[in-house]
mmCIF file of C-alpha atoms in Angstrom:
data_model
loop_
_atom_site.group_PDB
_atom_site.id
_atom_site.type_symbol
_atom_site.label_atom_id
_atom_site.label_comp_id
_atom_site.label_asym_id
_atom_site.label_seq_id
_atom_site.Cartn_x
_atom_site.Cartn_y
_atom_site.Cartn_z
ATOM 1 C CA MET B 1 33.668 -53.703 -3.973
ATOM 2 C CA MET B 2 34.297 -50.046 -3.001
ATOM 3 C CA ASN B 3 36.238 -49.807 0.296
ATOM 4 C CA LYS B 4 35.125 -47.654 3.244
ATOM 5 C CA SER B 5 37.584 -44.819 2.620
ATOM 6 C CA LEU B 6 36.335 -44.364 -0.932
ATOM 7 C CA LEU B 7 32.744 -44.401 0.309
ATOM 8 C CA LYS B 8 33.582 -41.661 2.836
ATOM 9 C CA LEU B 9 35.306 -39.629 0.117
ATOM 10 C CA LYS B 10 32.299 -40.029 -2.168
ATOM 11 C CA LYS B 11 29.927 -38.825 0.550
ATOM 12 C CA LYS B 12 32.135 -35.791 1.234
ATOM 13 C CA LEU B 13 32.276 -34.910 -2.456
ATOM 14 C CA VAL B 14 28.504 -35.257 -2.792
ATOM 15 C CA LYS B 15 28.014 -33.005 0.232
ATOM 16 C CA ILE B 16 30.468 -30.436 -1.169
ATOM 17 C CA TYR B 17 28.625 -30.537 -4.492
ATOM 18 C CA LEU B 18 25.213 -30.074 -2.856
ATOM 19 C CA ASP B 19 26.458 -27.263 -0.621
ATOM 20 C CA LEU B 20 28.078 -25.533 -3.605
ATOM 21 C CA ARG B 21 24.922 -25.871 -5.675
ATOM 22 C CA SER B 22 22.862 -24.457 -2.810
ATOM 23 C CA PHE B 23 25.296 -21.550 -2.386
ATOM 24 C CA VAL B 24 25.316 -20.739 -6.102
ATOM 25 C CA GLY B 25 21.523 -20.930 -6.212
ATOM 26 C CA LYS B 26 21.180 -18.547 -3.284
ATOM 27 C CA GLU B 27 23.757 -16.204 -4.785
ATOM 28 C CA ILE B 28 21.925 -16.088 -8.121
ATOM 29 C CA SER B 29 18.624 -15.523 -6.309
ATOM 30 C CA GLU B 30 20.158 -12.739 -4.188
ATOM 31 C CA ARG B 31 21.606 -11.000 -7.260
ATOM 32 C CA ARG B 32 18.270 -11.143 -9.090
ATOM 33 C CA TYR B 33 16.509 -9.830 -5.995
ATOM 34 C CA SER B 34 19.037 -6.997 -5.661
ATOM 35 C CA ARG B 35 18.485 -6.013 -9.307
ATOM 36 C CA SER B 36 14.733 -5.754 -8.717
ATOM 37 C CA LEU B 37 15.316 -3.668 -5.597
ATOM 38 C CA ARG B 38 17.661 -1.329 -7.458
ATOM 39 C CA THR B 39 15.045 -0.698 -10.139
ATOM 40 C CA ASP B 40 12.626 0.749 -7.577
ATOM 41 C CA TYR B 41 15.435 2.394 -5.613
ATOM 42 C CA ARG B 42 16.302 4.538 -8.667
ATOM 43 C CA ARG B 43 12.963 6.374 -8.430
ATOM 44 C CA ALA B 44 14.446 9.014 -6.174
ATOM 45 C CA ALA B 45 17.394 9.593 -8.520
ATOM 46 C CA GLU B 46 14.934 10.028 -11.391
ATOM 47 C CA PHE B 47 13.019 12.615 -9.359
ATOM 48 C CA ILE B 48 16.259 14.493 -8.632
ATOM 49 C CA SER B 49 17.205 14.497 -12.323
ATOM 50 C CA ARG B 50 13.856 16.137 -13.204
ATOM 51 C CA ASN B 51 14.063 18.795 -10.521
ATOM 52 C CA SER B 52 16.600 21.319 -9.286
ATOM 53 C CA THR B 53 17.410 19.430 -6.123
ATOM 54 C CA PRO B 54 20.459 20.591 -4.141
ATOM 55 C CA PRO B 55 22.737 17.899 -2.672
ATOM 56 C CA ILE B 56 22.649 17.268 1.042
ATOM 57 C CA THR B 57 25.671 18.214 3.108
ATOM 58 C CA VAL B 58 28.437 15.927 4.381
ATOM 59 C CA SER B 59 27.218 16.429 7.967
ATOM 60 C CA GLU B 60 23.706 15.339 6.885
ATOM 61 C CA GLN B 61 25.168 12.289 5.183
ATOM 62 C CA GLN B 62 26.971 11.414 8.410
ATOM 63 C CA GLU B 63 23.778 11.939 10.419
ATOM 64 C CA ILE B 64 21.849 9.595 8.120
ATOM 65 C CA ASP B 65 24.503 6.886 8.326
ATOM 66 C CA ALA B 66 24.804 7.201 12.104
ATOM 67 C CA TYR B 67 21.030 6.930 12.552
ATOM 68 C CA TRP B 68 20.627 3.850 10.332
ATOM 69 C CA LYS B 69 23.782 2.158 11.636
ATOM 70 C CA GLN B 70 21.940 1.339 14.862
ATOM 71 C CA TYR B 71 19.601 -0.834 12.747
ATOM 72 C CA GLY B 72 22.392 -2.434 10.700
ATOM 73 C CA VAL B 73 21.362 -0.503 7.571
ATOM 74 C CA ARG B 74 23.303 1.564 5.058
ATOM 75 C CA PHE B 75 21.636 2.810 1.895
ATOM 76 C CA PRO B 76 23.572 2.762 -1.412
ATOM 77 C CA ASP B 77 23.381 6.555 -1.623
ATOM 78 C CA TYR B 78 21.477 9.537 -0.216
ATOM 79 C CA THR B 79 19.102 10.202 -3.106
ATOM 80 C CA TRP B 80 15.937 9.342 -1.165
ATOM 81 C CA PHE B 81 16.870 11.722 1.626
ATOM 82 C CA GLN B 82 17.893 14.371 -0.886
ATOM 83 C CA MET B 83 14.429 14.080 -2.474
ATOM 84 C CA TYR B 84 12.530 14.172 0.819
ATOM 85 C CA TYR B 85 14.604 17.029 2.255
ATOM 86 C CA HIS B 86 14.049 19.104 -0.884
ATOM 87 C CA VAL B 87 10.293 18.483 -1.142
ATOM 88 C CA THR B 88 9.358 18.781 2.520
ATOM 89 C CA GLY B 89 11.987 21.099 3.985
ATOM 90 C CA ILE B 90 12.296 18.564 6.802
ATOM 91 C CA HIS B 91 15.906 17.379 7.232
ATOM 92 C CA SER B 92 15.498 14.177 9.196
ATOM 93 C CA PRO B 93 17.212 10.771 8.826
ATOM 94 C CA ARG B 94 13.939 9.143 9.957
ATOM 95 C CA PHE B 95 12.412 9.205 6.463
ATOM 96 C CA LEU B 96 11.735 5.692 5.164
ATOM 97 C CA VAL B 97 12.924 4.525 1.737
ATOM 98 C CA ASN B 98 9.980 3.142 -0.230
ATOM 99 C CA ILE B 99 11.503 -0.132 -1.437
ATOM 100 C CA PHE B 100 13.070 -0.751 1.985
ATOM 101 C CA VAL B 101 9.629 -0.570 3.567
ATOM 102 C CA HIS B 102 8.177 -2.977 0.987
ATOM 103 C CA SER B 103 11.030 -5.467 0.868
ATOM 104 C CA VAL B 104 11.807 -5.588 4.592
ATOM 105 C CA LEU B 105 9.219 -4.144 6.934
ATOM 106 C CA TYR B 106 6.018 -5.244 5.217
ATOM 107 C CA LYS B 107 7.430 -8.719 4.782
ATOM 108 C CA TYR B 108 8.221 -8.926 8.461
ATOM 109 C CA TYR B 109 5.034 -7.453 9.860
ATOM 110 C CA ASN B 110 2.598 -9.134 7.453
ATOM 111 C CA LEU B 111 2.353 -12.913 6.983
ATOM 112 C CA GLN B 112 3.177 -13.237 3.279
ATOM 113 C CA ALA B 113 1.564 -16.658 2.862
ATOM 114 C CA ASP B 114 -1.838 -15.150 3.720
ATOM 115 C CA VAL B 115 -1.652 -11.859 1.844
ATOM 116 C CA HIS B 116 -3.107 -13.138 -1.435
ATOM 117 C CA GLY B 117 -6.108 -14.755 0.214
ATOM 118 C CA TRP B 118 -7.015 -11.782 2.402
ATOM 119 C CA ASP B 119 -6.367 -9.187 -0.317
ATOM 120 C CA ASP B 120 -9.661 -9.909 -2.089
ATOM 121 C CA LYS B 121 -12.345 -7.210 -2.236
ATOM 122 C CA ASN B 122 -15.007 -9.861 -2.856
ATOM 123 C CA ILE B 123 -14.671 -11.157 0.690
ATOM 124 C CA TYR B 124 -13.679 -8.059 2.665
ATOM 125 C CA GLU B 125 -17.041 -8.019 4.409
ATOM 126 C CA ARG B 126 -16.701 -11.694 5.363
ATOM 127 C CA LEU B 127 -13.162 -11.311 6.691
ATOM 128 C CA ASN B 128 -13.668 -8.157 8.729
ATOM 129 C CA ARG B 129 -16.948 -7.630 10.580
ATOM 130 C CA LYS B 130 -15.870 -4.523 12.510
ATOM 131 C CA VAL B 131 -15.880 -2.106 9.620
ATOM 132 C CA LYS B 132 -18.421 -0.957 7.040
ATOM 133 C CA PHE B 133 -17.552 -1.382 3.347
ATOM 134 C CA PRO B 134 -19.446 -0.069 0.299
ATOM 135 C CA THR B 135 -22.732 -1.946 -0.127
ATOM 136 C CA SER B 136 -22.144 -4.972 -2.337
ATOM 137 C CA LEU B 137 -24.664 -5.914 -5.043
ATOM 138 C CA ALA B 138 -22.978 -8.967 -6.573
ATOM 139 C CA HIS B 139 -19.731 -10.897 -6.797
ATOM 140 C CA LYS B 140 -17.941 -12.870 -9.452
ATOM 141 C CA ILE B 141 -15.462 -15.244 -7.822
ATOM 142 C CA ASN B 142 -13.371 -17.677 -9.866
ATOM 143 C CA GLY B 143 -15.865 -17.341 -12.720
ATOM 144 C CA ARG B 144 -18.941 -18.039 -10.583
ATOM 145 C CA TYR B 145 -21.707 -15.499 -9.963
ATOM 146 C CA TYR B 146 -22.997 -14.672 -6.477
ATOM 147 C CA ASP B 147 -25.519 -12.154 -5.198
ATOM 148 C CA SER B 148 -24.996 -9.810 -2.239
ATOM 149 C CA ASP B 149 -25.788 -12.674 0.151
ATOM 150 C CA TYR B 150 -23.240 -14.968 -1.566
ATOM 151 C CA SER B 151 -25.913 -17.241 -3.045
ATOM 152 C CA VAL B 152 -24.594 -18.745 -6.285
ATOM 153 C CA TYR B 153 -26.262 -18.389 -9.714
ATOM 154 C CA ASP B 154 -25.855 -20.466 -12.853
ATOM 155 C CA ASN B 155 -23.948 -18.874 -15.721
ATOM 156 C CA THR B 156 -26.953 -19.268 -18.023
ATOM 157 C CA ALA B 157 -29.352 -16.796 -19.587
ATOM 158 C CA GLU B 158 -31.938 -17.669 -16.940
ATOM 159 C CA GLY B 159 -29.465 -17.529 -14.046
ATOM 160 C CA LEU B 160 -28.045 -14.163 -15.099
ATOM 161 C CA SER B 161 -31.525 -12.755 -15.634
ATOM 162 C CA THR B 162 -32.524 -13.713 -12.108
ATOM 163 C CA LEU B 163 -29.335 -12.219 -10.655
ATOM 164 C CA SER B 164 -29.724 -9.057 -12.735
ATOM 165 C CA GLU B 165 -33.260 -8.531 -11.457
ATOM 166 C CA LYS B 166 -32.034 -8.846 -7.871
ATOM 167 C CA ILE B 167 -29.174 -6.395 -8.468
ATOM 168 C CA PHE B 168 -31.538 -3.909 -10.144
ATOM 169 C CA ALA B 169 -33.991 -4.118 -7.253
ATOM 170 C CA GLU B 170 -31.195 -3.503 -4.718
ATOM 171 C CA LEU B 171 -30.098 -0.398 -6.629
ATOM 172 C CA GLN B 172 -33.378 1.123 -5.408
ATOM 173 C CA GLY B 173 -33.747 3.523 -8.294
ATOM 174 C CA GLU B 174 -30.092 4.508 -8.551
ATOM 175 C CA SER B 175 -28.739 4.531 -12.106
ATOM 176 C CA GLU B 176 -25.027 4.025 -11.362
ATOM 177 C CA MET B 177 -22.951 1.306 -9.767
ATOM 178 C CA ILE B 178 -19.261 0.583 -9.251
ATOM 179 C CA ILE B 179 -17.488 -2.428 -10.780
ATOM 180 C CA LYS B 180 -14.070 -3.324 -9.319
ATOM 181 C CA GLU B 181 -11.533 -5.986 -10.040
ATOM 182 C CA SER B 182 -11.418 -7.830 -6.738
ATOM 183 C CA LYS B 183 -7.859 -9.210 -6.816
ATOM 184 C CA ASP B 184 -4.475 -7.794 -7.759
ATOM 185 C CA SER B 185 -5.884 -4.304 -8.212
ATOM 186 C CA SER B 186 -4.960 -1.066 -6.509
ATOM 187 C CA ALA B 187 -4.187 2.614 -7.179
ATOM 188 C CA GLY B 188 -7.465 3.118 -9.028
ATOM 189 C CA LYS B 189 -6.827 0.378 -11.553
ATOM 190 C CA GLY B 190 -9.633 -2.014 -12.469
ATOM 191 C CA VAL B 191 -12.380 0.342 -11.249
ATOM 192 C CA ARG B 192 -15.148 1.718 -13.449
ATOM 193 C CA LEU B 193 -18.463 3.481 -12.976
ATOM 194 C CA ALA B 194 -21.411 1.936 -14.829
ATOM 195 C CA LYS B 195 -23.935 4.655 -15.714
ATOM 196 C CA ASN B 196 -27.441 4.975 -17.143
ATOM 197 C CA ILE B 197 -28.775 1.752 -15.645
ATOM 198 C CA GLY B 198 -32.510 1.882 -16.244
ATOM 199 C CA THR B 199 -33.548 -1.776 -16.414
ATOM 200 C CA ALA B 200 -32.487 -5.242 -15.263
ATOM 201 C CA ASN B 201 -31.451 -5.912 -18.866
ATOM 202 C CA ASP B 202 -28.867 -3.152 -18.577
ATOM 203 C CA VAL B 203 -27.394 -4.990 -15.588
ATOM 204 C CA LYS B 204 -27.481 -8.318 -17.458
ATOM 205 C CA HIS B 205 -25.591 -6.777 -20.366
ATOM 206 C CA ILE B 206 -22.849 -5.676 -17.977
ATOM 207 C CA LEU B 207 -22.577 -9.175 -16.529
ATOM 208 C CA GLN B 208 -22.444 -10.802 -19.952
ATOM 209 C CA THR B 209 -19.823 -8.444 -21.388
ATOM 210 C CA ASN B 210 -17.373 -8.447 -18.485
ATOM 211 C CA ASP B 211 -14.932 -11.311 -19.070
ATOM 212 C CA SER B 212 -13.055 -10.922 -15.786
ATOM 213 C CA GLN B 213 -13.196 -13.946 -13.498
ATOM 214 C CA ASN B 214 -13.031 -11.920 -10.272
ATOM 215 C CA TYR B 215 -14.856 -8.672 -9.643
ATOM 216 C CA ILE B 216 -17.316 -7.059 -7.257
ATOM 217 C CA ILE B 217 -20.297 -4.821 -8.015
ATOM 218 C CA GLN B 218 -21.087 -2.190 -5.388
ATOM 219 C CA LYS B 219 -23.460 0.687 -4.852
ATOM 220 C CA LYS B 220 -21.820 4.046 -5.406
ATOM 221 C CA VAL B 221 -20.692 5.689 -2.181
ATOM 222 C CA ILE B 222 -22.065 9.202 -1.668
ATOM 223 C CA GLN B 223 -19.311 10.970 0.213
ATOM 224 C CA HIS B 224 -19.704 13.593 2.920
ATOM 225 C CA PRO B 225 -19.822 17.202 1.586
ATOM 226 C CA PHE B 226 -16.456 17.806 3.279
ATOM 227 C CA PHE B 227 -14.747 15.602 0.666
ATOM 228 C CA ASN B 228 -16.477 17.340 -2.250
ATOM 229 C CA GLN B 229 -14.272 20.335 -1.479
ATOM 230 C CA PHE B 230 -11.353 18.398 -3.000
ATOM 231 C CA CYS B 231 -13.037 16.805 -6.008
ATOM 232 C CA THR B 232 -16.735 16.241 -6.718
ATOM 233 C CA THR B 233 -16.445 13.346 -9.191
ATOM 234 C CA SER B 234 -14.107 10.992 -7.298
ATOM 235 C CA VAL B 235 -14.566 9.311 -3.942
ATOM 236 C CA ASN B 236 -11.777 10.949 -1.957
ATOM 237 C CA ILE B 237 -10.176 9.089 0.929
ATOM 238 C CA VAL B 238 -8.276 9.420 4.150
ATOM 239 C CA ARG B 239 -5.184 7.209 4.062
ATOM 240 C CA MET B 240 -4.731 5.815 7.572
ATOM 241 C CA MET B 241 -1.709 3.651 8.311
ATOM 242 C CA SER B 242 -1.941 1.410 11.346
ATOM 243 C CA TRP B 243 0.723 -0.633 13.085
ATOM 244 C CA ARG B 244 0.121 -3.291 15.730
ATOM 245 C CA ASP B 245 2.811 -2.989 18.390
ATOM 246 C CA LYS B 246 2.377 -6.120 20.470
ATOM 247 C CA ASN B 247 -1.330 -5.856 21.383
ATOM 248 C CA GLU B 248 -1.820 -2.140 20.767
ATOM 249 C CA VAL B 249 -2.781 -0.644 17.404
ATOM 250 C CA LYS B 250 -1.038 2.682 16.759
ATOM 251 C CA LEU B 251 -1.808 5.156 13.971
ATOM 252 C CA PHE B 252 0.811 6.881 11.807
ATOM 253 C CA PRO B 253 0.176 10.413 10.449
ATOM 254 C CA ALA B 254 -2.825 10.513 8.109
ATOM 255 C CA THR B 255 -3.356 12.146 4.714
ATOM 256 C CA ILE B 256 -6.270 12.922 2.431
ATOM 257 C CA ARG B 257 -5.900 11.673 -1.132
ATOM 258 C CA TYR B 258 -8.140 13.223 -3.765
ATOM 259 C CA GLY B 259 -8.766 12.950 -7.481
ATOM 260 C CA VAL B 260 -8.875 15.040 -10.621
ATOM 261 C CA GLU B 261 -12.190 16.635 -11.491
ATOM 262 C CA GLY B 262 -13.974 14.504 -14.092
ATOM 263 C CA LYS B 263 -12.362 11.234 -12.947
ATOM 264 C CA GLU B 264 -14.224 8.640 -10.861
ATOM 265 C CA THR B 265 -11.233 7.448 -8.796
ATOM 266 C CA ASP B 266 -8.911 9.357 -6.493
ATOM 267 C CA ILE B 267 -5.926 8.053 -8.482
ATOM 268 C CA SER B 268 -5.985 8.385 -12.260
ATOM 269 C CA TYR B 269 -3.592 8.114 -15.191
ATOM 270 C CA LYS B 270 -2.582 10.402 -18.041
ATOM 271 C CA ASP B 271 -0.254 9.118 -20.788
ATOM 272 C CA GLY B 272 0.676 6.241 -18.482
ATOM 273 C CA LYS B 273 1.621 8.595 -15.634
ATOM 274 C CA GLU B 274 -0.016 8.094 -12.241
ATOM 275 C CA ILE B 275 -1.835 11.228 -11.047
ATOM 276 C CA ALA B 276 -2.654 11.607 -7.371
ATOM 277 C CA TYR B 277 -2.884 14.478 -4.928
ATOM 278 C CA VAL B 278 -2.572 14.418 -1.152
ATOM 279 C CA VAL B 279 -2.753 16.850 1.715
ATOM 280 C CA GLY B 280 -1.471 16.268 5.208
ATOM 281 C CA VAL B 281 -3.708 15.869 8.249
ATOM 282 C CA ASN B 282 -2.873 17.096 11.741
ATOM 283 C CA GLU B 283 -3.339 14.916 14.830
ATOM 284 C CA ASP B 284 -6.645 16.673 15.584
ATOM 285 C CA GLY B 285 -8.038 15.783 12.135
ATOM 286 C CA THR B 286 -7.635 19.204 10.542
ATOM 287 C CA VAL B 287 -6.100 19.633 7.108
ATOM 288 C CA ASN B 288 -2.592 21.140 7.324
ATOM 289 C CA ASP B 289 -2.363 22.880 3.913
ATOM 290 C CA VAL B 290 0.635 20.833 2.700
ATOM 291 C CA TYR B 291 -0.582 19.739 -0.741
ATOM 292 C CA MET B 292 1.595 17.313 -2.699
ATOM 293 C CA SER B 293 1.757 15.197 -5.859
ATOM 294 C CA PHE B 294 4.378 12.788 -7.180
ATOM 295 C CA ASP B 295 6.123 15.823 -8.680
ATOM 296 C CA GLY B 296 6.357 17.549 -5.314
ATOM 297 C CA ALA B 297 4.115 20.517 -4.571
ATOM 298 C CA ALA B 298 0.635 19.923 -5.996
ATOM 299 C CA ASP B 299 -0.738 22.106 -8.775
ATOM 300 C CA CYS B 300 -4.277 21.179 -7.710
ATOM 301 C CA HIS B 301 -4.852 23.137 -4.503
ATOM 302 C CA PRO B 302 -8.509 23.434 -3.439
ATOM 303 C CA LYS B 303 -9.694 26.303 -1.287
ATOM 304 C CA LEU B 304 -11.340 24.787 1.748
ATOM 305 C CA VAL B 305 -14.275 26.253 3.642
ATOM 306 C CA GLU B 306 -14.129 23.449 6.214
ATOM 307 C CA LYS B 307 -10.800 21.949 7.342
ATOM 308 C CA GLN B 308 -11.968 19.517 10.033
ATOM 309 C CA ILE B 309 -12.493 15.916 8.912
ATOM 310 C CA PRO B 310 -15.975 14.942 10.129
ATOM 311 C CA ASN B 311 -16.194 12.313 12.881
ATOM 312 C CA TRP B 312 -12.408 12.181 13.173
ATOM 313 C CA GLN B 313 -12.332 10.341 16.497
ATOM 314 C CA LEU B 314 -14.880 7.795 15.236
ATOM 315 C CA LEU B 315 -12.728 7.234 12.145
ATOM 316 C CA LYS B 316 -9.602 6.590 14.249
ATOM 317 C CA ASP B 317 -11.473 4.232 16.548
ATOM 318 C CA THR B 318 -12.923 2.384 13.550
ATOM 319 C CA VAL B 319 -9.479 1.830 12.029
ATOM 320 C CA LYS B 320 -8.151 0.457 15.300
ATOM 321 C CA ARG B 321 -11.118 -1.924 15.712
ATOM 322 C CA ALA B 322 -10.797 -3.037 12.106
ATOM 323 C CA HIS B 323 -7.100 -3.791 12.514
ATOM 324 C CA GLU B 324 -7.870 -6.036 15.472
ATOM 325 C CA GLU B 325 -9.643 -8.380 13.026
ATOM 326 C CA MET B 326 -6.631 -8.551 10.681
ATOM 327 C CA PHE B 327 -4.932 -11.291 12.664
ATOM 328 C CA HIS B 328 -1.999 -12.037 10.324
ATOM 329 C CA PHE B 329 -1.122 -8.446 9.474
ATOM 330 C CA ASP B 330 0.513 -5.886 11.749
ATOM 331 C CA PHE B 331 1.116 -3.063 9.239
ATOM 332 C CA ILE B 332 -1.825 -1.906 7.094
ATOM 333 C CA GLY B 333 -2.689 1.008 4.843
ATOM 334 C CA TRP B 334 -6.421 1.855 4.982
ATOM 335 C CA ASP B 335 -8.395 3.951 2.497
ATOM 336 C CA PHE B 336 -11.480 5.358 4.241
ATOM 337 C CA THR B 337 -14.041 7.923 3.287
ATOM 338 C CA ILE B 338 -16.931 9.370 5.294
ATOM 339 C CA ASP B 339 -20.379 8.966 3.768
ATOM 340 C CA GLN B 340 -23.112 11.599 3.683
ATOM 341 C CA SER B 341 -24.470 10.296 6.998
ATOM 342 C CA GLY B 342 -21.100 10.610 8.730
ATOM 343 C CA ASN B 343 -20.232 6.905 8.733
ATOM 344 C CA PRO B 344 -16.631 5.781 8.075
ATOM 345 C CA ILE B 345 -16.585 3.563 4.961
ATOM 346 C CA CYS B 346 -13.542 1.434 4.125
ATOM 347 C CA ILE B 347 -12.957 1.586 0.373
ATOM 348 C CA GLU B 348 -10.053 -0.854 0.595
ATOM 349 C CA TYR B 349 -7.183 -1.969 2.780
ATOM 350 C CA ASN B 350 -3.595 -2.529 1.679
ATOM 351 C CA ILE B 351 -1.611 -5.381 3.177
ATOM 352 C CA TYR B 352 0.823 -6.067 0.358
ATOM 353 C CA SER B 353 2.690 -2.905 -0.563
ATOM 354 C CA PRO B 354 0.880 0.376 0.081
ATOM 355 C CA GLY B 355 2.824 3.419 -1.035
ATOM 356 C CA THR B 356 4.936 5.628 1.209
ATOM 357 C CA ILE B 357 6.258 8.443 -1.001
ATOM 358 C CA LEU B 358 3.267 10.772 -1.270
ATOM 359 C CA TYR B 359 2.399 10.412 2.391
ATOM 360 C CA GLN B 360 5.917 11.369 3.489
ATOM 361 C CA PHE B 361 5.831 14.318 1.085
ATOM 362 C CA ALA B 362 2.782 15.573 2.978
ATOM 363 C CA ASN B 363 3.656 14.618 6.562
ATOM 364 C CA GLY B 364 7.370 13.962 6.905
ATOM 365 C CA PRO B 365 8.670 10.589 8.179
ATOM 366 C CA LEU B 366 6.031 7.884 7.612
ATOM 367 C CA ALA B 367 5.877 6.466 11.144
ATOM 368 C CA GLY B 368 6.063 9.858 12.836
ATOM 369 C CA LYS B 369 6.626 9.628 16.583
ATOM 370 C CA TYR B 370 6.653 5.812 16.399
ATOM 371 C CA THR B 371 9.618 5.569 14.004
ATOM 372 C CA GLU B 372 12.166 4.155 16.451
ATOM 373 C CA GLU B 373 9.695 1.617 17.863
ATOM 374 C CA PHE B 374 8.664 0.611 14.352
ATOM 375 C CA LEU B 375 12.285 0.019 13.257
ATOM 376 C CA ALA B 376 13.414 -1.746 16.453
ATOM 377 C CA VAL B 377 12.712 -5.163 14.895
ATOM 378 C CA LEU B 378 15.725 -4.634 12.628
ATOM 379 C CA GLN B 379 18.038 -4.728 15.635
ATOM 380 C CA ASP B 380 16.697 -8.157 16.630
ATOM 381 C CA SER B 381 16.458 -9.620 13.107
ATOM 382 C CA PRO B 382 19.475 -8.526 11.018
ATOM 383 C CA ASP B 383 18.843 -11.337 8.517
ATOM 384 C CA LEU B 384 15.786 -9.405 7.350
ATOM 385 C CA ILE B 385 18.000 -6.822 5.649
ATOM 386 C CA PRO B 386 18.853 -7.478 1.965
ATOM 387 C CA ARG B 387 22.545 -7.311 1.053
ATOM 388 C CA MET B 388 22.265 -3.973 -0.756
ATOM 389 C CA PHE B 389 21.001 -2.327 2.464
ATOM 390 C CA ARG B 390 23.398 -3.900 4.987
ATOM 391 C CA TYR B 391 25.640 -1.567 6.916
ATOM 392 C CA LYS B 392 29.271 -1.018 5.903
ATOM 393 C CA LYS B 393 31.665 1.903 6.247
ATOM 394 C CA ARG B 394 32.213 4.414 3.468
ATOM 395 C CA LYS B 395 33.942 7.663 2.671
ATOM 396 C CA TYR B 396 31.926 10.880 2.702
ATOM 397 C CA GLY B 397 31.554 13.560 0.073
ATOM 398 C CA ASN B 398 28.920 15.279 -2.013
ATOM 399 C CA ASN B 399 29.403 12.703 -4.746
ATOM 400 C CA PHE B 400 27.200 9.722 -3.917
ATOM 401 C CA GLN B 401 28.855 6.354 -3.452
ATOM 402 C CA LYS B 402 27.152 4.014 -5.953
#
């Protein structure tokens, strides 16, 4: 029979083994996570390699490090600031690095366990009653068909005929409708415009030939003439970013995002490259003439007759009211347009990982005057910061420290 000392030794060895296995597992996970972060982090370096971008000075490097040290952060190099300084002419350490926002701040401010359930265009109108969305005509959810009232229909010839007749009647003579993937879709992907709808059979054919298990059918939004100044074929949007600071919803600087003439969405693709244009918006809702694309200054620069976004105060108030209904999410990117009657219409909201690059190109630091308040959580929760972004001392010079 094993004596007590051997039993104690065995327990210690088992504990050492389990602790070591846990440590190795966490280390492997951390290394894999760091590799994925570095892939996105290299986007700024790739931009610099494509453009004649001068290096930032040693004093600017020191300013950046001193600013982020207060939050326990040190970036691997200065490429993101080099990119932003070059594109905007604004030399400020308050710019936010895209992958840092996604991997740290969004994960803190938004309850990750609930993101997938709430990020579903099929149930936007059920989840948030304080905002108007495009008029829905039908839904397909987990392979089941529903009408605009969420009544279910059998996936049979008879069931689809009945649903198609209802959809056609609700079109009220319109010959176009929008079909969107309802989950895991963003940046204009999974959206198409169905044209030349003249009968209920045309609608039925669309239902029968779309194999997706989750999509929504909506009436086409007719945007306010103001937005036609940017592009007449796409629904152009105002990107509003809201942040709930305790019980108050605050708005970051806004931008208008607009499409390419001939395309139905404000973001399109050419040879696999994402094409999007933005222009900054002043606090009073006027366009500020800073036009940008992912390449920097935009080559698509409309001449505006009217620069004031219609019903600007109503739009801001609508975003704030809408955010109040998003109970698990404190940091949201909203895509709104204004319809021909002047009503704010929410095209979609972004609670997972809305972009930051274009909007900082147009406006400067993402959080604007709220930057320090927005970042303060880092001082209280240092464990939020991934290893590759944790502060440590370094030597300065124009050659970046990799």
